[in-house]
PDB file of C-alpha atoms in Angstrom:
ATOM      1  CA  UNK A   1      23.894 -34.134 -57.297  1.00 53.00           C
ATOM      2  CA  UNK A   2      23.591 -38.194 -57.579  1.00 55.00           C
ATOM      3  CA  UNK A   3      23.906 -39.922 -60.731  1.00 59.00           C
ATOM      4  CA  UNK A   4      22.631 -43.663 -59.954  1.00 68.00           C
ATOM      5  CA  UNK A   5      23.531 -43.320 -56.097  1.00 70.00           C
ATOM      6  CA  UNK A   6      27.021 -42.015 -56.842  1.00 73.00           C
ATOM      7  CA  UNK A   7      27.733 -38.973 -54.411  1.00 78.00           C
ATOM      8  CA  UNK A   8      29.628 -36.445 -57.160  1.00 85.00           C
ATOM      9  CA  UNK A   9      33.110 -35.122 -55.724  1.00 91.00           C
ATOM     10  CA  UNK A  10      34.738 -31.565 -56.264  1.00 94.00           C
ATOM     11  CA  UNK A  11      37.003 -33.752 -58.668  1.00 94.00           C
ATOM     12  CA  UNK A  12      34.421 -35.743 -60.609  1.00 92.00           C
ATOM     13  CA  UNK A  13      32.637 -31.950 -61.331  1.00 94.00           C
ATOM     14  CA  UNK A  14      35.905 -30.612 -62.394  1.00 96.00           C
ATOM     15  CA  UNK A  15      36.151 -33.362 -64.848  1.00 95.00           C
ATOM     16  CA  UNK A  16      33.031 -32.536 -66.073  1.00 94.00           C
ATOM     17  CA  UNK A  17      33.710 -28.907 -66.089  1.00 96.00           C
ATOM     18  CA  UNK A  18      36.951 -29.671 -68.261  1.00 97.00           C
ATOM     19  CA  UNK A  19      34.924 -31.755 -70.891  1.00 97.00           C
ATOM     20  CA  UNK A  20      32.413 -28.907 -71.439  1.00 97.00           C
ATOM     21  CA  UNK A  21      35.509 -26.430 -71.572  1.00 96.00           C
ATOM     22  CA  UNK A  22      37.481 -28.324 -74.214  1.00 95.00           C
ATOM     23  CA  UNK A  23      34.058 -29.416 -76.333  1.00 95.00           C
ATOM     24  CA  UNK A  24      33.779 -25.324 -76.619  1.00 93.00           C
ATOM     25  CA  UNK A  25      30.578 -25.236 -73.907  1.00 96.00           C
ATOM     26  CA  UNK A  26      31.565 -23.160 -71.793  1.00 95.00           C
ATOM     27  CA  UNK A  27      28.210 -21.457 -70.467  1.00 95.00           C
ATOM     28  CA  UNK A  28      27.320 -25.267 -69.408  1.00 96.00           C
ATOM     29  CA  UNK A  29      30.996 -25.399 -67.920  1.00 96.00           C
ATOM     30  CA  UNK A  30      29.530 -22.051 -65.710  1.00 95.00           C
ATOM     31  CA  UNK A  31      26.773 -24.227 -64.658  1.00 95.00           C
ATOM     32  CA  UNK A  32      27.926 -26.712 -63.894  1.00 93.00           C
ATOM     33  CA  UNK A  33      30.625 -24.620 -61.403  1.00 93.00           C
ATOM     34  CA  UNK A  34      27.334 -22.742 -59.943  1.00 92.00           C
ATOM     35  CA  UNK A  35      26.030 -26.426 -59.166  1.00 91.00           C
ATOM     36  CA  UNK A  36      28.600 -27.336 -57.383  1.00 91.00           C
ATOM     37  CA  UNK A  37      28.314 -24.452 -54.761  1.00 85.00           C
ATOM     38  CA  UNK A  38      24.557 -26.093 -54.238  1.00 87.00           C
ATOM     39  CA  UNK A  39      25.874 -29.403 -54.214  1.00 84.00           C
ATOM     40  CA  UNK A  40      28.323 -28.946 -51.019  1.00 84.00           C
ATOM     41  CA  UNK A  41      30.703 -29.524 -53.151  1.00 90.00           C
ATOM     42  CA  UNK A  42      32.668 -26.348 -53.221  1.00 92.00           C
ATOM     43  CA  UNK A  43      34.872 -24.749 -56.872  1.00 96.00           C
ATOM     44  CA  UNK A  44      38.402 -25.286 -56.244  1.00 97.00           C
ATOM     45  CA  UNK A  45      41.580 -23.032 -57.722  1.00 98.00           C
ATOM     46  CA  UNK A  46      41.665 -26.282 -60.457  1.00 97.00           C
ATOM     47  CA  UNK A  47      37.772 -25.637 -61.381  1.00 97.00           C
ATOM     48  CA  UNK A  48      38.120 -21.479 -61.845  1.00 98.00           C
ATOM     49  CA  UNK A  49      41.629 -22.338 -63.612  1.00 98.00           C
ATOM     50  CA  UNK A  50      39.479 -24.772 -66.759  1.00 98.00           C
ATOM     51  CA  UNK A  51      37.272 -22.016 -66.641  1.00 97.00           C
ATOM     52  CA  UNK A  52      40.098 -19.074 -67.017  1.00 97.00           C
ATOM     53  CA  UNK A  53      41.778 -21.642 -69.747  1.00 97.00           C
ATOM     54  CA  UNK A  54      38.865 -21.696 -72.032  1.00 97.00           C
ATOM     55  CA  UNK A  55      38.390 -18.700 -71.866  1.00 97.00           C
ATOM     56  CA  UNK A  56      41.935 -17.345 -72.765  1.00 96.00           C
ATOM     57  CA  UNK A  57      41.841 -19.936 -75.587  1.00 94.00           C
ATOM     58  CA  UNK A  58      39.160 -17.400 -77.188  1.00 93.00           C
ATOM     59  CA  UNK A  59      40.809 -14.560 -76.341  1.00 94.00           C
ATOM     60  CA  UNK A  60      37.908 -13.368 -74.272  1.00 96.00           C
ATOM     61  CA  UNK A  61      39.985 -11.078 -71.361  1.00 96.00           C
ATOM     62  CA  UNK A  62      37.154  -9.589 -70.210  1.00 97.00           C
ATOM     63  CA  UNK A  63      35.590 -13.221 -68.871  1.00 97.00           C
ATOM     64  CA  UNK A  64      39.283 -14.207 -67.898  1.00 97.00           C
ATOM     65  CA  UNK A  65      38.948 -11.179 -65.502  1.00 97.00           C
ATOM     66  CA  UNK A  66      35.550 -11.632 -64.311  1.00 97.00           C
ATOM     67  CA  UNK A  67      36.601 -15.424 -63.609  1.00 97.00           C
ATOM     68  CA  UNK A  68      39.380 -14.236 -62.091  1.00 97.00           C
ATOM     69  CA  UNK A  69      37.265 -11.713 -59.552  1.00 97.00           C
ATOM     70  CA  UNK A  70      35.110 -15.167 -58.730  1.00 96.00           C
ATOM     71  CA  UNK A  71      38.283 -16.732 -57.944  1.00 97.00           C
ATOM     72  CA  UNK A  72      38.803 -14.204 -55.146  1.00 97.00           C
ATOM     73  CA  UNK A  73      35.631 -13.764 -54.423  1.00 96.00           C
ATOM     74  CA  UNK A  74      35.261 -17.355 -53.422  1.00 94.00           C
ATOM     75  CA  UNK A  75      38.053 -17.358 -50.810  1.00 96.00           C
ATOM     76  CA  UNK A  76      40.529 -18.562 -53.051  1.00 97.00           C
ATOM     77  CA  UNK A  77      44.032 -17.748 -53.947  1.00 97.00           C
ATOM     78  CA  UNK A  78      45.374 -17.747 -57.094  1.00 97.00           C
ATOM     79  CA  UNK A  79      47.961 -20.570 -57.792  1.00 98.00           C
ATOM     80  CA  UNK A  80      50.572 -20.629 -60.604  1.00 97.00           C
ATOM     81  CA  UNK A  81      48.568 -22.174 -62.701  1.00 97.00           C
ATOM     82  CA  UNK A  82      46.146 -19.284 -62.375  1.00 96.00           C
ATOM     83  CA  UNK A  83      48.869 -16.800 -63.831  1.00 96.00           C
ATOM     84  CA  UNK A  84      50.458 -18.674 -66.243  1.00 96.00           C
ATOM     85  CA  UNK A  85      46.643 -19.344 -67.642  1.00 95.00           C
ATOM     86  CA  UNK A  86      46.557 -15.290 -67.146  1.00 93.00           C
ATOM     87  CA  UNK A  87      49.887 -15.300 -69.156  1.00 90.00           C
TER      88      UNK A  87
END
C-alpha cells in the first residue's frame, strides 16, 4: 500500500492498527493486519499484541485465543507483552 508515494512500514500499519483498536474498530484493525501480509510488510509480535489488547479490553477470550493461535501460526513467539496482555 502507497498513500501519495509513501511506501507504508510494518510500524506505520501498526500505528494504524492501534488507532482502529483504541477507536473500538477492531474488525478494520483485522484488516488492516491481513493487508499487511499482501503488502510485504509482514504482522509483528507488537501488531498481534494491539490486536490481543483490544480484545481483552472486551473481555472477548475466545478472540484473545484465536489471536493468539495467529500469533504462532505466523512464526512468531510470544513476548512478555503477549502474556501480560493474556494476564
Amino acid at each position: 500500500m502507497k498513500i501519495k508515494g509513501i511506501k507504508m512500514s510494518t510500524p506505520t500499519y501498526n500505528a494504524l492498527v492501534s488507532v482502529f483498536c483504541r477507536s473500538g474498530e477492531i474488525e478494520a484493525a483485522e484488516k488492516m493486519l491481513e493487508n499487511m501480509k499482501w503488502a510485504e510488510c509482514p504482522p509483528n509480535v507488537s501488531t498481534y499484541n494491539t490486536i490481543l489488547a483490544a480484545y481483552g479490553r472486551s473481555s472477548d477470550i475466545v478472540q484473545m485465543e484465536k489471536w493468539l493461535e495467529e500469533l504462532r501460526k505466523a512464526g512468531l513467539t510470544p513476548n512478555v507483552v503477549t502474556y501480560n496482555t493474556l494476564l
